[in-house]
mmCIF file of C-alpha atoms in Angstrom:
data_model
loop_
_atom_site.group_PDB
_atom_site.id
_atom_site.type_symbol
_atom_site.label_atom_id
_atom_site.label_comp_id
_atom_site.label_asym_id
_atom_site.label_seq_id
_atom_site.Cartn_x
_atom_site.Cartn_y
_atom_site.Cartn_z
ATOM 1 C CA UNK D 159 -19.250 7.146 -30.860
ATOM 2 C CA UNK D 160 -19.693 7.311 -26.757
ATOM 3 C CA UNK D 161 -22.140 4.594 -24.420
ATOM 4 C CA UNK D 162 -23.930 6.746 -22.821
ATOM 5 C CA UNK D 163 -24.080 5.024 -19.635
ATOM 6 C CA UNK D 164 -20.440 3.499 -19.532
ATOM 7 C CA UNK D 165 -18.688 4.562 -16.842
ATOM 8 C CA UNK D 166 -15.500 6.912 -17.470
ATOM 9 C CA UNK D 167 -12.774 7.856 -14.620
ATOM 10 C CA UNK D 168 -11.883 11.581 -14.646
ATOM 11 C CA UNK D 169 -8.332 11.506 -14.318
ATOM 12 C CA UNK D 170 -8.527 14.945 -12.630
ATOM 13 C CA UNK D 171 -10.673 14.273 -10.402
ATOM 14 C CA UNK D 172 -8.530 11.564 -9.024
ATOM 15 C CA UNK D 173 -5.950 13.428 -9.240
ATOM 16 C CA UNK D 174 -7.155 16.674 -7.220
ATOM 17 C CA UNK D 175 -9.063 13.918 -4.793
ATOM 18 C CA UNK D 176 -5.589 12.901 -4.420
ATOM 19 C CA UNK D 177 -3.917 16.329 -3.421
ATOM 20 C CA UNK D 178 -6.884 16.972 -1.170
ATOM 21 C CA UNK D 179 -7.438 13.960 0.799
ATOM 22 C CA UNK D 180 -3.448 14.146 1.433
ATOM 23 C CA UNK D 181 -4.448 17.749 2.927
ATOM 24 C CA UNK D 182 -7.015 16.693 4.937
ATOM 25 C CA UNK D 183 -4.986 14.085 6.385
ATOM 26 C CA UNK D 184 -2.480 17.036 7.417
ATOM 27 C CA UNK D 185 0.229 15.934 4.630
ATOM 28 C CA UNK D 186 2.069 18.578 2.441
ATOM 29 C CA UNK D 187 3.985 17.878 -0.312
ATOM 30 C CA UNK D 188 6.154 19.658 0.993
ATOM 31 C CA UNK D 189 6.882 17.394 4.231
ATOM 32 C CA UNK D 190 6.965 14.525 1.380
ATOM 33 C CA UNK D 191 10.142 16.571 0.061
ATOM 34 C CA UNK D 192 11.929 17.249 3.184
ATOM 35 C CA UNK D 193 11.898 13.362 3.511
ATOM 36 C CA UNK D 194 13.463 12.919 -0.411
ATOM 37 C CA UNK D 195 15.978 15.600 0.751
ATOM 38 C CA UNK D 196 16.901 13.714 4.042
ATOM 39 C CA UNK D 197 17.335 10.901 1.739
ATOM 40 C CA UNK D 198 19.539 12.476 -0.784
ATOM 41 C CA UNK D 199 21.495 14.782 0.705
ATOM 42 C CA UNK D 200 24.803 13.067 1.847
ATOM 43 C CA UNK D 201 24.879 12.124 -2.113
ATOM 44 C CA UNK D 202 23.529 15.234 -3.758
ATOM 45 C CA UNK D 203 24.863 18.000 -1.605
ATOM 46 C CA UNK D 204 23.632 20.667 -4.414
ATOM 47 C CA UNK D 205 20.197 19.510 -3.754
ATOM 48 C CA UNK D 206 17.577 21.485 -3.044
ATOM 49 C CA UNK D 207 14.310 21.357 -1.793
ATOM 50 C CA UNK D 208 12.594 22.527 -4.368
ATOM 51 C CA UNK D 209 13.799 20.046 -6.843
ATOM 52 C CA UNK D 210 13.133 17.136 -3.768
ATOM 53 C CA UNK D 211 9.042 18.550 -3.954
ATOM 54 C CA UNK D 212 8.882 18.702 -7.630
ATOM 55 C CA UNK D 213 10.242 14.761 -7.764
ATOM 56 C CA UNK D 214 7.555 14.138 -5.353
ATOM 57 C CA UNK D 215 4.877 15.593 -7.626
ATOM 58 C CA UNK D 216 6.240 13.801 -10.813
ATOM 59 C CA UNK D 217 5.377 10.651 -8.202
ATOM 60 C CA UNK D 218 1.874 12.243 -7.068
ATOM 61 C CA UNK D 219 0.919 12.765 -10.696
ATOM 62 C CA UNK D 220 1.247 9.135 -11.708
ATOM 63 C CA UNK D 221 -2.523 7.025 -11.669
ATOM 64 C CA UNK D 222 -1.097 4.034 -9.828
ATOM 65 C CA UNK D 223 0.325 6.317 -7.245
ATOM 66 C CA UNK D 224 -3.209 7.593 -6.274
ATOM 67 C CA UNK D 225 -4.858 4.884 -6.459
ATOM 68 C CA UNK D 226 -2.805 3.368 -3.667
ATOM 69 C CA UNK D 227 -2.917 6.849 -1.441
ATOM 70 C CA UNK D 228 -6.786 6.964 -1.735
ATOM 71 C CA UNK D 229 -7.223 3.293 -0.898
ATOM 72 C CA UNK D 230 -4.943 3.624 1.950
ATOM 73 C CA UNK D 231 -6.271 6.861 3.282
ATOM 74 C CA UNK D 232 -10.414 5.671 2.732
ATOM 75 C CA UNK D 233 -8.910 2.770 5.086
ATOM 76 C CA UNK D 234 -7.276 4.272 7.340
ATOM 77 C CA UNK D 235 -11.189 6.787 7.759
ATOM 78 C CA UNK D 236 -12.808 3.791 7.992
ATOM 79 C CA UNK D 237 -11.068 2.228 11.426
ATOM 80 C CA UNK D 238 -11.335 5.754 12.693
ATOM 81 C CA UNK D 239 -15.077 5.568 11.922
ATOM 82 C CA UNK D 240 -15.165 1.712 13.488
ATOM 83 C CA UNK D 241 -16.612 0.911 10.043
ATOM 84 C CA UNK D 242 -14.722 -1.751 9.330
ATOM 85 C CA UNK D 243 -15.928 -5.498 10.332
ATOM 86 C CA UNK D 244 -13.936 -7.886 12.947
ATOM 87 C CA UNK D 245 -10.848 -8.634 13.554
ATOM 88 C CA UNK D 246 -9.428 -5.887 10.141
ATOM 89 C CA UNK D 247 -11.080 -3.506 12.200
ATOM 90 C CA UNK D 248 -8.734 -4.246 15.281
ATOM 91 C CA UNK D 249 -5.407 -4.616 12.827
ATOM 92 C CA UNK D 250 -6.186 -1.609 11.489
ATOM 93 C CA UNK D 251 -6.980 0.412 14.327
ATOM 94 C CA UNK D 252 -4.318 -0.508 16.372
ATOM 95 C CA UNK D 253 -1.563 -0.874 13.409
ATOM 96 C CA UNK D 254 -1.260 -4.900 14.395
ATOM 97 C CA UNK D 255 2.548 -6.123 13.902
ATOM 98 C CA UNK D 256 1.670 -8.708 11.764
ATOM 99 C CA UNK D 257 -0.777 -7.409 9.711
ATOM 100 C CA UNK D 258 1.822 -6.390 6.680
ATOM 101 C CA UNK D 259 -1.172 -4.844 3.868
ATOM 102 C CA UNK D 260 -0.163 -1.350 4.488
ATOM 103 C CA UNK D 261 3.257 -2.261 3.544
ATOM 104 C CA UNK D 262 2.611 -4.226 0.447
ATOM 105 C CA UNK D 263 -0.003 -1.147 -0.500
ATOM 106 C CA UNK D 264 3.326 0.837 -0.357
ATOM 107 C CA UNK D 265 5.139 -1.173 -2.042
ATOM 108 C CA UNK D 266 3.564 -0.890 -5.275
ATOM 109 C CA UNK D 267 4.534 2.923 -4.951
ATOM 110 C CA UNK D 268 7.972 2.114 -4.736
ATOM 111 C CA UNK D 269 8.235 -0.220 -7.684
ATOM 112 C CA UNK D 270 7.207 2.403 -9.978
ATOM 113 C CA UNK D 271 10.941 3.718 -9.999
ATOM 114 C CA UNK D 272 13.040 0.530 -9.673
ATOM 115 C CA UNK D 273 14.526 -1.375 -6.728
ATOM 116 C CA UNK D 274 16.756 1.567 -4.868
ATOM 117 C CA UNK D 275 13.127 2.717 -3.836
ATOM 118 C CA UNK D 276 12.896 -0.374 -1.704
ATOM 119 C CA UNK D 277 16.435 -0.068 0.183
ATOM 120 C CA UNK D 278 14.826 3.855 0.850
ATOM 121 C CA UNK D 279 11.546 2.947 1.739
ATOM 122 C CA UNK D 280 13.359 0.420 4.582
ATOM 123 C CA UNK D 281 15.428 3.189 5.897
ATOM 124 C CA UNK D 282 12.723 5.618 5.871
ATOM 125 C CA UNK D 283 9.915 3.661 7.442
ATOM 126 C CA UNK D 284 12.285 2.136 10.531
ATOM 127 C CA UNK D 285 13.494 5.816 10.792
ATOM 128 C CA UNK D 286 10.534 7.428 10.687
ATOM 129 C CA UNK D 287 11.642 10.818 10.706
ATOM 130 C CA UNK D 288 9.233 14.348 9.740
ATOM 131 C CA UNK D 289 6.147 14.108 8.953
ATOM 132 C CA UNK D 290 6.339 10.237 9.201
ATOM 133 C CA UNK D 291 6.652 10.643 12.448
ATOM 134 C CA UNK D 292 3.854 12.870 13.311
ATOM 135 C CA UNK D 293 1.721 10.207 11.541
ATOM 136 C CA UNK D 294 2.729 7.250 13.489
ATOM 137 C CA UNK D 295 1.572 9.494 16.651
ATOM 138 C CA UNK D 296 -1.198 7.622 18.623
ATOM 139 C CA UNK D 297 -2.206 9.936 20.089
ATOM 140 C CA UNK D 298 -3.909 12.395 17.839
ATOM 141 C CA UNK D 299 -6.938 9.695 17.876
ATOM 142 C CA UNK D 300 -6.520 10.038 13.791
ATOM 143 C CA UNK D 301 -5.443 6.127 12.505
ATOM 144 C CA UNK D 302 -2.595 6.502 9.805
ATOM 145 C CA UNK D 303 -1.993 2.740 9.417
ATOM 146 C CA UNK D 304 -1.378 2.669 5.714
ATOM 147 C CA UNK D 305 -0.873 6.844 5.556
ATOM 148 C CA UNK D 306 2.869 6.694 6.775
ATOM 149 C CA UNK D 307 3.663 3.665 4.835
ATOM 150 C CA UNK D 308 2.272 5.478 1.598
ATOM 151 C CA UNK D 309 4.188 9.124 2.455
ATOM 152 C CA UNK D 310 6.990 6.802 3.457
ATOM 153 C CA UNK D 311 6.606 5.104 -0.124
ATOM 154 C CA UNK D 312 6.356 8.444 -2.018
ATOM 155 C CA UNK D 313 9.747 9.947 -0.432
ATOM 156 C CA UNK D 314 11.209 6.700 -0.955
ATOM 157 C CA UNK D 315 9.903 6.516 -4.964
ATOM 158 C CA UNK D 316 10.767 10.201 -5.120
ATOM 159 C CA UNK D 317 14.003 9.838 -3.697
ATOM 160 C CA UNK D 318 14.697 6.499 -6.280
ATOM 161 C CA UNK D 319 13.575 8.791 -9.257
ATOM 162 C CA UNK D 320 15.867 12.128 -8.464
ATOM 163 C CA UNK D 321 19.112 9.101 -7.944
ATOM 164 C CA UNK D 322 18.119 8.191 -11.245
ATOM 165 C CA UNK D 323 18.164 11.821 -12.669
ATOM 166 C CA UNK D 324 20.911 13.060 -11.495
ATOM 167 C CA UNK D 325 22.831 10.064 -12.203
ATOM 168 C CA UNK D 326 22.355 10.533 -16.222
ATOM 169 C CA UNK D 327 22.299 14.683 -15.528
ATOM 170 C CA UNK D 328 26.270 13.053 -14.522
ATOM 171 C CA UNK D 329 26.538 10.830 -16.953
ATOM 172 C CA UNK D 330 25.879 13.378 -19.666
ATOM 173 C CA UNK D 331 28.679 15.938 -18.017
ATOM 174 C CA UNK D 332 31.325 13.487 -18.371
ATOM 175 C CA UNK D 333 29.991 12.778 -21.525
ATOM 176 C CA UNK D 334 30.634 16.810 -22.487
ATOM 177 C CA UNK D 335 33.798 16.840 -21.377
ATOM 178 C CA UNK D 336 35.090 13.474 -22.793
ATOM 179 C CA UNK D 337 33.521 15.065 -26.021
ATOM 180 C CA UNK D 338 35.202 18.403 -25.464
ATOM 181 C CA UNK D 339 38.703 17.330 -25.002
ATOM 182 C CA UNK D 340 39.381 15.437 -27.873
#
């Protein structure tokens, strides 16, 4: 029998809150793809870009994933707003070198899909290439301190997940033929 007054998450709701506040924020999951793509490429040639943005939504549809995107983004609106108290509102606003939370808030993206996420988040955030790029721009007045750590994190766990993929998709070939020729 249901409380009535416990409170229940709607997983859809985060979920679509998710999708949206990535919009708003001028993401698409398709930018998030060309990012697993730039990552996969030299070692899946027959990759496309379609398979790159529907690894990114496998990421996008898990709980801990969102949880860190709408944490990070509400941050992020918050220095904009100057809503935040002294000195976080500072190392937020101006993305302070040593302040390292919008990293670590990234990171736990990344571990969802094992350890060659972290070696591709590295690359990826130094790099900053796309849409990563676009986000780390000053100039727009938006603040994407944890944003392009997060999109960098999603490519990065998106990117770990298809290696993983299309390593067994191999695996199982071999298999096949190993199986066949006998």
């Amino acid at each position: 029998m249901s409380e009535p007054n416990v409170y229940r998450l709607n997983s859809k709701f985060v979920a679509e809150s998710t999708e949206q506040w990535l919009s708003k924020r001028g993401v698409s999951k398709e930018q998030i793809g060309q990012l697993v793509m730039l990552l996969q490429k030299d070692y899946f040639p027959e990759l496309t870009l379609a398979e790159c943005v529907a690894s990114v939504e496998r990421v996008l549809s898990k709980r801990e994933v969102q949880n860190a995107i709408l944490t990070g983004i509400q941050l992020d609106v918050l220095a904009e707003e100057g809503k935040l108290l002294p000195p976080l509102q500072d190392m937020i606003k101006y993305d302070e070198g040593l302040y390292g939370c919008d990293e670590v808030l990234a990171l736990s993206i990344v571990n969802v899909y094992g350890s060659i996420g972290f070696t591709n988040f590295g690359y990826i955030d130094k790099f900053k290439p796309g849409v990563l790029k676009k986000l780390n721009d000053k100039s727009s007045g938006q603040i994407h301190t944890f944003l392009d750590d997060i999109v960098g994190a999603i490519a990065a766990a998106a990117s770990s997940r298809l290696a993983h993929r299309k390593q067994a998709e191999r695996e199982e070939q071999q298999q096949a033929k190993s199986v066949g020729s006998d």
